[in-house]
Amino acid sequence: MTGKPLQIGLAGLGTVGTGVYETLCRNHDLLEARTQISFAVKKVAVHNLSRKREVEIDPALLTDDWHELVNDPEIDIIIELIGGTQTAYQLVRAALLAHKPVVTGNKALLAEFGSELFKLSAETKTPLYFEASCGGGIPIIQSLQNSLICNNVQRIAGIINGTSNYILSSMEKKGVSYADALAAAQRKGYAEADPTLDVNGWDAAHKALILAMLAYGTPVAPENISVYGIERIAAMDFRFAHDLGYTIKLLVVIRHHEENDALELRVQPSFVKKEHLLASVNGVFNAIAVRGDIVGETIFYGRGAGKNPTASAVIGDVMLAMRDCRHPEFHSGFRTYTKQLTVLPQEDTVTPYYVRFLVKDTPGVIATIATEFAKNGIGISGTTSTPHAAEDEDAPTDSNDLVFMLHACPWGKLKQALRAIGESDCIEPHPVVFRIETLNEA
Amino acid sequence: MTGKPLQIGLAGLGTVGTGVYETLCRNHDLLEARTQISFAVKKVAVHNLSRKREVEIDPALLTDDWHELVNDPEIDIIIELIGGTQTAYQLVRAALLAHKPVVTGNKALLAEFGSELFKLSAETKTPLYFEASCGGGIPIIQSLQNSLICNNVQRIAGIINGTSNYILSSMEKKGVSYADALAAAQRKGYAEADPTLDVNGWDAAHKALILAMLAYGTPVAPENISVYGIERIAAMDFRFAHDLGYTIKLLVVIRHHEENDALELRVQPSFVKKEHLLASVNGVFNAIAVRGDIVGETIFYGRGAGKNPTASAVIGDVMLAMRDCRHPEFHSGFRTYTKQLTVLPQEDTVTPYYVRFLVKDTPGVIATIATEFAKNGIGISGTTSTPHAAEDEDAPTDSNDLVFMLHACPWGKLKQALRAIGESDCIEPHPVVFRIETLNEA
């Protein structure tokens, strides 16, 4: 063991905070043996001192004022697990200014204030760690920062929201509707009462911004990412996908276009070939596929959320912080290092597509659609239709679902065609659109 | 950038050495930007100075005496990529004694001299890095050492030999024999002219010893691991496996038994359920599934060998070494930290089994076999047979292949039953035996 015990200040004793405290106690000797550094939790800041806790904790450790963590000269490292962005921002900012390394798992905080906080981290030479902010227990952040450091990242494709993946997996396996799958997920505690951010893609988008920042060395603003959720996926889409050899996943895709040094950045439901490993990532599990110019394809898989998996990531960072803070003049934390990136306009991003129209069963409908695609130079690779299945959709029975598989084309062209098609009286103006992702090499 | 450029000495300019040198040149600016440390390759030791190189390199950098790397006071870090164990051992030993951190990818070296070299690393306080020794470009070593540090590792199961996985994948996909699959792999450069260590399981075993050492903090001697190769797998085994919902993989299994604090450590062809992600790892790819008490199940997937993937791992370590060697009194390298582990005798390891007998087609054969299993308390979960397929095996046509699926039992019991069964004149004495791995949770 080297030196006197390092003192940790923990802010937040919710689900993850409790997991961190428990694990730091339970596996304390293992951690000291592995790091050869002794440590102790000195203070725990909570919102409500009188609340009953799931974990046994000496009341003398508790405080309801987070300033005590920052102001205590004996506290070396601060763990921020209070959630939200307002108090968390004040705490992290104050801690960095006080030269105390910070470990956080707060993706909303990083999405909103990452740019400012990483700048402050560099100015104060005080590291800010955030493994737990993306992919739960999966060591994706440290891998991008360290093991894969020599790689120009060509593409990241990932399933990084467990709730939506759980819903999509149940829809696929049980053939149920989106609403039923969501309700089941809520009953089992895999979806919150308000699941908005999980199902509309924004939770995944926040994590995508963190991955893009790591891979390309500079924070990316949320307005640069295109985000679609899973709310409009119907049971029949899975049947169509299945027949074509695909499954449907909510994918984060980050792709670097070398020819114009621009970044493609998007979150949307995507068709993934059944043989690809990402297609086999089911339930609340997450997986992130990273392709580097040197390493080729790598995939990281694990539990993307939950008390203990997230605690594992937090503690991995705390141990790194303990090592780093023995040498305050040097740290292994994230640094911005590159010029501002150009983000490719969504209109210019190119993939094949699956488009499902709800149409009236009248002559001329297919001709209308096919003509507009042709006008915009979009090739059709296949088409199929089904009389509307009254049992699982709320639509008139004289209507059809008409599916078109389209060859790769820019989104701008497709949008233009869809706008024109939507003017027909016989076609519902908002078709369901999925990208078909080409994820070869895996 | 901090301080004067760090100087690197590279020993070995074979396939991986060339990949490392090329990448350090090609992505030099990226690496300096990400680490904020400037560096240069100062010397490259090769076996033969006059040999033509695949890579353009200033002849002034070359030397045919590795001592120059160790003795040059300006060289800060040494990369060992010469292979073999004799010269490599002398080089690594001398470098550590000279307090120069070493990066190696030499699994044979670590299997033979790991215990001694890690002890020397601790004594000299000079780190020894070895990400490239296991899993090619997959960041499994750093993940076990850092991100997953708070976990008691409950089980590691992995596909960590690309050559054998390539052969098994072709046998599965094309229905060809082992000999044909091996020959095809050799033609394509995925198997060496002498593939012995790849197909007999010992390459995987060397890597398993490294993983066990990392997970449990102490070197394990090679005689403690049970190793079977893939040489006896027949095309028909894949057909049987397929019908039962399995595929066959050469698996490394490391399992900690909490009840007696003992380690199970083995390499052998195993039945893996088709739905498990490991069943979808094909060709030369590797994957390692780690289950921790806190993080749960994680899987790491990528290219397990090859010039560039291995170079990626080596350079990840070199960058870590550069950070660490700014602070020679402290390092992030591996340390032994636990008591000597008890290794579970193979006889006591318990799994279900698949056993295929080659038998004469005469009455009483099944009774003989079933009786011996019963005597040893081994339950039969299923049995199936096939007249011998003359087209893909060298055996008389009056013989049958008889397959038994057995309930979980200790290997010792099964061995005893097989010995008794082998005494029958009608049964070939060496049946093909695979373990059926239970890898739930993924």
Short mmCIF file of C-alpha atoms in Angstrom, two decimals, chain A:
data_model
loop_
_atom_site.label_atom_id
_atom_site.label_comp_id
_atom_site.label_asym_id
_atom_site.label_seq_id
_atom_site.Cartn_x
_atom_site.Cartn_y
_atom_site.Cartn_z
CA MET A 1 0.00 0.00 0.00
CA THR A 2 1.25 3.46 -0.82
CA GLY A 3 0.65 6.48 1.45
CA LYS A 4 -2.33 7.33 3.62
CA PRO A 5 -5.79 6.13 2.58
CA LEU A 6 -7.42 8.14 -0.20
CA GLN A 7 -10.72 9.64 0.87
CA ILE A 8 -13.79 9.42 -1.33
CA GLY A 9 -16.83 11.69 -1.24
CA LEU A 10 -19.99 10.15 -2.70
CA ALA A 11 -22.85 12.42 -3.78
CA GLY A 12 -26.13 10.57 -4.26
CA LEU A 13 -27.43 7.40 -2.65
CA GLY A 14 -30.10 6.39 -5.15
CA THR A 15 -29.99 3.08 -7.00
CA VAL A 16 -26.50 3.40 -8.49
CA GLY A 17 -25.09 5.29 -5.49
CA THR A 18 -26.24 2.47 -3.24
CA GLY A 19 -24.63 -0.09 -5.58
CA VAL A 20 -21.35 1.84 -5.49
CA TYR A 21 -21.34 2.15 -1.71
CA GLU A 22 -22.20 -1.52 -1.21
CA THR A 23 -19.53 -2.70 -3.65
CA LEU A 24 -16.84 -0.42 -2.22
CA CYS A 25 -17.58 -2.07 1.16
CA ARG A 26 -18.09 -5.64 -0.04
CA ASN A 27 -15.07 -5.85 -2.39
CA HIS A 28 -12.90 -3.39 -0.45
CA ASP A 29 -10.04 -5.81 0.23
CA LEU A 30 -10.01 -7.05 -3.36
CA LEU A 31 -9.77 -3.46 -4.62
CA GLU A 32 -6.95 -2.57 -2.24
CA ALA A 33 -5.07 -5.73 -3.19
CA ARG A 34 -5.45 -5.04 -6.90
CA THR A 35 -4.56 -1.34 -6.80
CA GLN A 36 -2.17 -1.43 -3.86
CA ILE A 37 -3.84 1.80 -2.73
CA SER A 38 -5.87 2.03 0.45
CA PHE A 39 -9.06 4.08 0.46
CA ALA A 40 -12.18 4.89 2.43
CA VAL A 41 -15.53 6.55 1.81
CA LYS A 42 -15.42 9.64 4.02
CA LYS A 43 -18.74 11.38 3.34
CA VAL A 44 -21.97 10.68 1.51
CA ALA A 45 -24.19 13.57 0.45
CA VAL A 46 -27.91 12.79 0.21
CA HIS A 47 -31.02 14.81 -0.51
CA ASN A 48 -32.94 13.71 2.55
CA LEU A 49 -31.12 12.69 5.73
CA SER A 50 -34.11 11.00 7.33
CA ARG A 51 -34.99 8.72 4.43
CA LYS A 52 -34.74 5.02 5.12
CA ARG A 53 -31.82 3.47 3.19
CA GLU A 54 -31.58 0.09 1.50
CA VAL A 55 -27.97 -0.16 2.62
CA GLU A 56 -26.54 -0.12 6.12
CA ILE A 57 -24.52 3.06 6.47
CA ASP A 58 -23.05 4.88 9.46
CA PRO A 59 -25.25 8.01 9.89
CA ALA A 60 -22.10 9.96 10.75
CA LEU A 61 -21.03 9.64 7.10
CA LEU A 62 -24.19 11.33 5.80
CA THR A 63 -24.67 15.00 5.04
CA ASP A 64 -27.41 16.82 3.16
CA ASP A 65 -25.04 19.52 1.92
CA TRP A 66 -22.87 18.54 -1.06
CA HIS A 67 -20.62 21.55 -0.43
CA GLU A 68 -19.17 19.59 2.49
CA LEU A 69 -17.66 17.12 0.00
CA VAL A 70 -16.03 19.85 -2.03
CA ASN A 71 -14.88 21.88 0.96
CA ASP A 72 -13.46 19.01 3.00
CA PRO A 73 -9.70 19.26 2.40
CA GLU A 74 -9.29 15.56 3.22
CA ILE A 75 -11.58 14.38 0.43
CA ASP A 76 -9.52 13.46 -2.64
CA ILE A 77 -12.11 12.20 -5.14
CA ILE A 78 -15.77 12.99 -5.70
CA ILE A 79 -18.36 10.63 -7.20
CA GLU A 80 -21.40 12.43 -8.63
CA LEU A 81 -24.48 10.19 -8.79
CA ILE A 82 -27.25 12.60 -7.90
CA GLY A 83 -28.69 12.78 -11.43
CA GLY A 84 -30.40 15.75 -13.04
CA THR A 85 -28.34 18.56 -14.50
CA GLN A 86 -28.68 21.58 -12.21
CA THR A 87 -27.23 20.56 -8.83
CA ALA A 88 -25.00 18.02 -10.55
CA TYR A 89 -23.53 20.77 -12.70
CA GLN A 90 -22.84 22.98 -9.69
CA LEU A 91 -21.25 20.10 -7.81
CA VAL A 92 -19.00 18.93 -10.65
CA ARG A 93 -17.95 22.47 -11.46
CA ALA A 94 -17.12 23.24 -7.82
CA ALA A 95 -15.21 19.97 -7.45
CA LEU A 96 -13.06 20.59 -10.53
CA LEU A 97 -12.35 24.14 -9.35
CA ALA A 98 -11.27 22.64 -6.02
CA HIS A 99 -8.95 20.28 -7.96
CA LYS A 100 -10.80 17.17 -6.89
CA PRO A 101 -11.11 14.55 -9.65
CA VAL A 102 -14.74 13.72 -10.42
CA VAL A 103 -16.35 10.43 -11.44
CA THR A 104 -19.83 10.75 -12.95
CA GLY A 105 -22.32 8.59 -14.79
CA ASN A 106 -24.58 11.50 -15.70
CA LYS A 107 -25.10 11.46 -19.48
CA ALA A 108 -27.68 14.26 -19.43
CA LEU A 109 -25.14 16.45 -17.62
CA LEU A 110 -22.45 15.69 -20.20
CA ALA A 111 -24.84 16.22 -23.11
CA GLU A 112 -25.81 19.64 -21.76
CA PHE A 113 -22.60 20.86 -20.09
CA GLY A 114 -19.91 18.47 -21.38
CA SER A 115 -18.21 21.05 -23.52
CA GLU A 116 -17.83 23.48 -20.62
CA LEU A 117 -16.91 20.84 -18.03
CA PHE A 118 -14.20 19.21 -20.15
CA LYS A 119 -12.72 22.63 -20.81
CA LEU A 120 -12.72 23.29 -17.07
CA SER A 121 -11.19 19.85 -16.47
CA ALA A 122 -8.32 20.73 -18.84
CA GLU A 123 -7.82 24.21 -17.36
CA THR A 124 -7.75 22.95 -13.79
CA LYS A 125 -5.75 19.85 -14.81
CA THR A 126 -8.32 17.83 -12.87
CA PRO A 127 -9.72 14.74 -14.52
CA LEU A 128 -13.40 14.02 -15.10
CA TYR A 129 -14.27 10.34 -15.60
CA PHE A 130 -17.50 9.10 -17.13
CA GLU A 131 -17.40 5.37 -17.97
CA ALA A 132 -20.83 4.89 -16.40
CA SER A 133 -22.44 7.48 -18.67
CA CYS A 134 -22.62 5.10 -21.62
CA GLY A 135 -23.31 1.38 -21.81
CA GLY A 136 -23.66 0.65 -18.08
CA GLY A 137 -21.05 -1.94 -17.11
CA ILE A 138 -19.53 -2.19 -20.60
CA PRO A 139 -15.99 -0.77 -20.60
CA ILE A 140 -16.46 1.22 -23.78
CA ILE A 141 -15.13 4.58 -22.57
CA GLN A 142 -11.83 3.32 -21.18
CA SER A 143 -11.40 1.08 -24.22
CA LEU A 144 -11.82 4.01 -26.61
CA GLN A 145 -9.52 6.16 -24.47
CA ASN A 146 -6.79 3.61 -23.90
CA SER A 147 -6.67 0.21 -25.59
CA LEU A 148 -7.97 1.45 -28.95
CA ILE A 149 -6.08 4.75 -28.77
CA CYS A 150 -4.13 4.26 -32.00
CA ASN A 151 -7.26 3.88 -34.13
CA ASN A 152 -9.01 6.35 -36.35
CA VAL A 153 -12.57 5.35 -35.54
CA GLN A 154 -14.34 4.67 -38.83
CA ARG A 155 -17.72 3.66 -37.49
CA ILE A 156 -19.56 3.05 -34.24
CA ALA A 157 -22.88 1.19 -34.31
CA GLY A 158 -24.58 0.34 -31.08
CA ILE A 159 -27.58 -0.71 -29.12
CA ILE A 160 -27.26 1.55 -26.09
CA ASN A 161 -30.73 1.85 -24.64
CA GLY A 162 -31.81 -1.22 -22.68
CA THR A 163 -35.47 -0.26 -22.29
CA SER A 164 -36.12 0.13 -26.00
CA ASN A 165 -34.14 -3.02 -26.75
CA TYR A 166 -36.21 -4.93 -24.22
CA ILE A 167 -39.40 -3.69 -25.92
CA LEU A 168 -38.15 -4.55 -29.42
CA SER A 169 -36.96 -8.00 -28.27
CA SER A 170 -40.40 -8.81 -26.81
CA MET A 171 -42.13 -7.56 -29.96
CA GLU A 172 -39.91 -9.86 -32.00
CA LYS A 173 -40.14 -12.93 -29.78
CA LYS A 174 -43.81 -12.69 -28.82
CA GLY A 175 -45.27 -10.95 -31.85
CA VAL A 176 -47.00 -8.40 -29.62
CA SER A 177 -47.77 -4.76 -30.37
CA TYR A 178 -45.59 -1.86 -29.26
CA ALA A 179 -48.16 -0.79 -26.65
CA ASP A 180 -48.36 -4.28 -25.12
CA ALA A 181 -44.59 -4.69 -25.08
CA LEU A 182 -44.15 -1.30 -23.40
CA ALA A 183 -46.79 -2.12 -20.78
CA ALA A 184 -45.08 -5.44 -20.03
CA ALA A 185 -41.71 -3.71 -19.72
CA GLN A 186 -43.22 -1.22 -17.27
CA ARG A 187 -44.76 -4.01 -15.18
CA LYS A 188 -41.37 -5.72 -14.97
CA GLY A 189 -39.52 -2.52 -14.05
CA TYR A 190 -37.54 -2.36 -17.32
CA ALA A 191 -39.36 0.79 -18.42
CA GLU A 192 -40.13 3.79 -16.23
CA ALA A 193 -43.62 5.19 -15.73
CA ASP A 194 -42.58 7.97 -18.12
CA PRO A 195 -40.51 6.12 -20.72
CA THR A 196 -40.32 9.07 -23.13
CA LEU A 197 -36.53 9.53 -23.32
CA ASP A 198 -35.95 5.79 -23.69
CA VAL A 199 -38.43 5.16 -26.49
CA ASN A 200 -38.03 8.42 -28.42
CA GLY A 201 -34.31 7.79 -28.89
CA TRP A 202 -32.96 10.70 -26.85
CA ASP A 203 -31.36 8.63 -24.10
CA ALA A 204 -29.43 6.78 -26.80
CA ALA A 205 -28.67 10.10 -28.49
CA HIS A 206 -27.08 11.52 -25.32
CA LYS A 207 -24.84 8.47 -25.15
CA ALA A 208 -24.05 8.74 -28.87
CA LEU A 209 -22.85 12.30 -28.31
CA ILE A 210 -20.49 11.02 -25.61
CA LEU A 211 -19.14 8.28 -27.91
CA ALA A 212 -18.66 10.75 -30.76
CA MET A 213 -16.84 13.13 -28.45
CA LEU A 214 -14.50 10.36 -27.33
CA ALA A 215 -13.87 8.99 -30.78
CA TYR A 216 -13.28 12.36 -32.42
CA GLY A 217 -11.91 14.39 -29.55
CA THR A 218 -14.39 17.20 -29.42
CA PRO A 219 -17.82 17.73 -27.89
CA VAL A 220 -20.72 17.61 -30.38
CA ALA A 221 -23.87 19.66 -29.77
CA PRO A 222 -27.19 17.79 -29.44
CA GLU A 223 -28.73 19.69 -32.38
CA ASN A 224 -26.28 17.88 -34.67
CA ILE A 225 -27.79 14.47 -34.19
CA SER A 226 -30.81 13.07 -36.02
CA VAL A 227 -33.07 11.13 -33.66
CA TYR A 228 -36.04 8.83 -34.30
CA GLY A 229 -37.65 6.58 -31.69
CA ILE A 230 -39.37 3.22 -31.70
CA GLU A 231 -42.94 4.37 -30.99
CA ARG A 232 -44.30 3.74 -34.47
CA ILE A 233 -42.98 0.21 -34.98
CA ALA A 234 -45.81 -2.29 -35.48
CA ALA A 235 -45.88 -6.06 -35.01
CA MET A 236 -46.20 -6.41 -38.79
CA ASP A 237 -42.85 -4.65 -39.30
CA PHE A 238 -41.18 -7.50 -37.46
CA ARG A 239 -43.00 -10.00 -39.68
CA PHE A 240 -41.81 -8.18 -42.81
CA ALA A 241 -38.30 -7.89 -41.38
CA HIS A 242 -38.22 -11.56 -40.47
CA ASP A 243 -39.25 -12.65 -43.96
CA LEU A 244 -36.47 -10.53 -45.42
CA GLY A 245 -33.80 -11.93 -43.07
CA TYR A 246 -33.61 -8.97 -40.69
CA THR A 247 -34.53 -7.90 -37.20
CA ILE A 248 -35.23 -4.34 -36.01
CA LYS A 249 -32.98 -2.59 -33.48
CA LEU A 250 -32.80 0.97 -32.22
CA LEU A 251 -29.31 1.75 -33.48
CA VAL A 252 -26.90 4.54 -32.82
CA VAL A 253 -24.75 5.06 -35.90
CA ILE A 254 -21.67 7.28 -35.97
CA ARG A 255 -19.72 7.16 -39.18
CA HIS A 256 -16.71 9.16 -40.30
CA HIS A 257 -16.64 10.10 -43.98
CA GLU A 258 -13.00 10.41 -44.88
CA GLU A 259 -13.59 11.97 -48.29
CA ASN A 260 -15.01 15.17 -46.78
CA ASP A 261 -13.88 14.67 -43.14
CA ALA A 262 -17.51 14.82 -41.99
CA LEU A 263 -19.40 12.91 -39.34
CA GLU A 264 -22.69 11.07 -39.79
CA LEU A 265 -24.55 10.97 -36.47
CA ARG A 266 -27.97 9.43 -36.01
CA VAL A 267 -30.26 7.30 -33.84
CA GLN A 268 -33.13 5.40 -35.42
CA PRO A 269 -34.83 2.02 -35.71
CA SER A 270 -32.85 0.03 -38.24
CA PHE A 271 -33.01 -3.25 -40.06
CA VAL A 272 -30.05 -5.42 -39.01
CA LYS A 273 -29.21 -8.70 -40.79
CA LYS A 274 -30.04 -11.63 -38.51
CA GLU A 275 -26.52 -13.07 -38.85
CA HIS A 276 -24.91 -9.94 -37.43
CA LEU A 277 -24.00 -10.22 -33.75
CA LEU A 278 -25.95 -7.04 -32.95
CA ALA A 279 -29.12 -8.84 -34.05
CA SER A 280 -28.57 -11.34 -31.19
CA VAL A 281 -28.36 -8.67 -28.49
CA ASN A 282 -31.64 -9.16 -26.66
CA GLY A 283 -33.52 -7.82 -23.66
CA VAL A 284 -31.88 -5.12 -21.56
CA PHE A 285 -28.39 -5.94 -22.85
CA ASN A 286 -26.39 -3.36 -24.79
CA ALA A 287 -23.66 -3.79 -27.39
CA ILE A 288 -21.39 -1.35 -29.16
CA ALA A 289 -19.54 -2.22 -32.37
CA VAL A 290 -16.46 -0.07 -33.00
CA ARG A 291 -14.52 -0.27 -36.24
CA GLY A 292 -11.02 1.20 -36.18
CA ASP A 293 -8.58 1.60 -39.04
CA ILE A 294 -6.02 -0.59 -37.26
CA VAL A 295 -7.98 -2.97 -35.04
CA GLY A 296 -10.83 -3.67 -37.50
CA GLU A 297 -14.18 -4.64 -36.01
CA THR A 298 -14.62 -4.96 -32.22
CA ILE A 299 -17.81 -5.44 -30.22
CA PHE A 300 -18.43 -4.76 -26.54
CA TYR A 301 -21.44 -6.41 -24.93
CA GLY A 302 -22.96 -6.31 -21.45
CA ARG A 303 -25.64 -4.97 -19.17
CA GLY A 304 -26.35 -1.41 -20.23
CA ALA A 305 -27.99 -0.26 -17.03
CA GLY A 306 -28.93 -1.33 -13.52
CA LYS A 307 -27.55 -0.81 -10.04
CA ASN A 308 -24.59 -3.18 -10.04
CA PRO A 309 -23.39 -3.04 -13.68
CA THR A 310 -23.34 0.75 -13.48
CA ALA A 311 -21.60 0.59 -10.10
CA SER A 312 -18.92 -1.59 -11.70
CA ALA A 313 -18.22 1.15 -14.27
CA VAL A 314 -18.20 3.90 -11.62
CA ILE A 315 -15.72 2.01 -9.46
CA GLY A 316 -13.48 1.26 -12.44
CA ASP A 317 -13.23 5.03 -12.85
CA VAL A 318 -12.72 5.65 -9.13
CA MET A 319 -9.75 3.29 -9.11
CA LEU A 320 -8.32 5.08 -12.16
CA ALA A 321 -8.86 8.38 -10.35
CA MET A 322 -7.04 7.04 -7.29
CA ARG A 323 -4.06 6.10 -9.44
CA ASP A 324 -4.11 9.39 -11.30
CA CYS A 325 -4.51 11.58 -8.26
CA ARG A 326 -1.27 10.31 -6.84
CA HIS A 327 0.17 12.44 -9.66
CA PRO A 328 -1.99 15.54 -9.90
CA GLU A 329 0.18 17.12 -12.56
CA PHE A 330 -0.69 14.38 -14.99
CA HIS A 331 -3.92 12.59 -15.71
CA SER A 332 -5.46 9.98 -17.94
CA GLY A 333 -8.78 11.76 -18.28
CA PHE A 334 -10.37 12.86 -21.52
CA ARG A 335 -8.91 15.82 -23.39
CA THR A 336 -10.30 17.61 -26.40
CA TYR A 337 -7.69 17.51 -29.11
CA THR A 338 -9.13 18.11 -32.52
CA LYS A 339 -10.71 20.82 -34.58
CA GLN A 340 -14.48 21.31 -34.64
CA LEU A 341 -15.99 18.51 -36.69
CA THR A 342 -18.28 18.99 -39.63
CA VAL A 343 -21.48 17.03 -39.20
CA LEU A 344 -22.97 15.68 -42.41
CA PRO A 345 -26.47 17.12 -43.04
CA GLN A 346 -29.05 14.38 -42.54
CA GLU A 347 -30.28 14.97 -46.08
CA ASP A 348 -26.90 13.74 -47.38
CA THR A 349 -26.74 10.49 -45.38
CA VAL A 350 -27.15 7.44 -47.57
CA THR A 351 -28.56 3.99 -46.71
CA PRO A 352 -31.08 1.61 -48.20
CA TYR A 353 -34.56 2.00 -46.69
CA TYR A 354 -37.67 0.09 -45.69
CA VAL A 355 -40.83 2.20 -46.08
CA ARG A 356 -44.28 1.05 -45.04
CA PHE A 357 -47.30 3.01 -46.29
CA LEU A 358 -50.85 2.69 -45.04
CA VAL A 359 -52.91 3.04 -48.23
CA LYS A 360 -56.53 2.81 -49.36
CA ASP A 361 -57.10 -0.34 -51.37
CA THR A 362 -57.78 1.42 -54.69
CA PRO A 363 -56.22 1.21 -58.18
CA GLY A 364 -53.29 3.51 -58.94
CA VAL A 365 -51.76 3.62 -55.46
CA ILE A 366 -48.66 1.62 -56.29
CA ALA A 367 -48.21 3.56 -59.52
CA THR A 368 -48.32 6.88 -57.60
CA ILE A 369 -45.69 5.76 -55.14
CA ALA A 370 -43.42 4.11 -57.71
CA THR A 371 -43.59 7.17 -59.95
CA GLU A 372 -42.47 9.55 -57.20
CA PHE A 373 -39.58 7.26 -56.26
CA ALA A 374 -38.54 7.14 -59.92
CA LYS A 375 -38.72 10.94 -60.26
CA ASN A 376 -36.25 11.22 -57.38
CA GLY A 377 -33.91 8.63 -58.80
CA ILE A 378 -34.69 6.09 -56.06
CA GLY A 379 -34.54 2.42 -57.04
CA ILE A 380 -36.98 -0.13 -55.60
CA SER A 381 -35.39 -3.44 -54.64
CA GLY A 382 -38.60 -5.15 -53.60
CA THR A 383 -42.18 -4.60 -52.58
CA THR A 384 -44.77 -6.55 -50.65
CA SER A 385 -48.18 -5.85 -49.22
CA THR A 386 -50.58 -7.20 -46.68
CA PRO A 387 -54.31 -6.64 -46.18
CA HIS A 388 -54.64 -4.75 -42.96
CA ALA A 389 -54.68 -7.13 -40.00
CA ALA A 390 -57.54 -5.74 -37.95
CA GLU A 391 -56.51 -7.56 -34.79
CA ASP A 392 -53.32 -5.63 -34.18
CA GLU A 393 -53.81 -2.18 -35.66
CA ASP A 394 -56.35 0.65 -35.34
CA ALA A 395 -57.12 1.20 -38.97
CA PRO A 396 -59.97 0.70 -41.41
CA THR A 397 -60.13 -2.77 -42.93
CA ASP A 398 -60.37 -1.46 -46.49
CA SER A 399 -56.73 -0.41 -46.23
CA ASN A 400 -53.46 -2.16 -47.02
CA ASP A 401 -49.96 -1.97 -45.69
CA LEU A 402 -47.63 -1.56 -48.59
CA VAL A 403 -43.90 -2.09 -48.03
CA PHE A 404 -41.11 -0.86 -50.31
CA MET A 405 -37.49 -1.85 -49.94
CA LEU A 406 -35.40 0.90 -51.50
CA HIS A 407 -31.84 0.89 -52.80
CA ALA A 408 -29.38 3.18 -51.04
CA CYS A 409 -30.27 6.84 -51.57
CA PRO A 410 -29.73 10.15 -49.77
CA TRP A 411 -32.36 10.85 -47.10
CA GLY A 412 -33.04 14.22 -48.75
CA LYS A 413 -34.23 12.52 -51.95
CA LEU A 414 -36.43 10.10 -50.03
CA LYS A 415 -37.92 12.92 -47.93
CA GLN A 416 -38.80 14.78 -51.11
CA ALA A 417 -40.47 11.71 -52.62
CA LEU A 418 -42.39 11.01 -49.40
CA ARG A 419 -43.67 14.59 -49.28
CA ALA A 420 -45.05 14.29 -52.81
CA ILE A 421 -46.52 10.84 -52.12
CA GLY A 422 -48.22 12.17 -48.99
CA GLU A 423 -50.31 14.54 -51.07
CA SER A 424 -52.30 11.62 -52.50
CA ASP A 425 -55.73 11.17 -50.92
CA CYS A 426 -55.29 7.43 -50.88
CA ILE A 427 -52.03 7.34 -48.90
CA GLU A 428 -51.51 8.22 -45.23
CA PRO A 429 -48.99 11.06 -45.22
CA HIS A 430 -46.60 9.64 -42.56
CA PRO A 431 -45.20 6.27 -43.59
CA VAL A 432 -43.02 4.19 -41.27
CA VAL A 433 -39.38 4.48 -42.39
CA PHE A 434 -36.45 2.36 -41.24
CA ARG A 435 -32.90 2.49 -42.44
CA ILE A 436 -31.28 -0.77 -43.50
CA GLU A 437 -27.84 -0.79 -41.94
CA THR A 438 -24.89 -2.32 -43.71
CA LEU A 439 -22.71 -3.62 -40.89
CA ASN A 440 -20.44 -6.01 -42.67
CA GLU A 441 -17.06 -7.22 -41.34
CA ALA A 442 -18.51 -8.59 -38.11
#
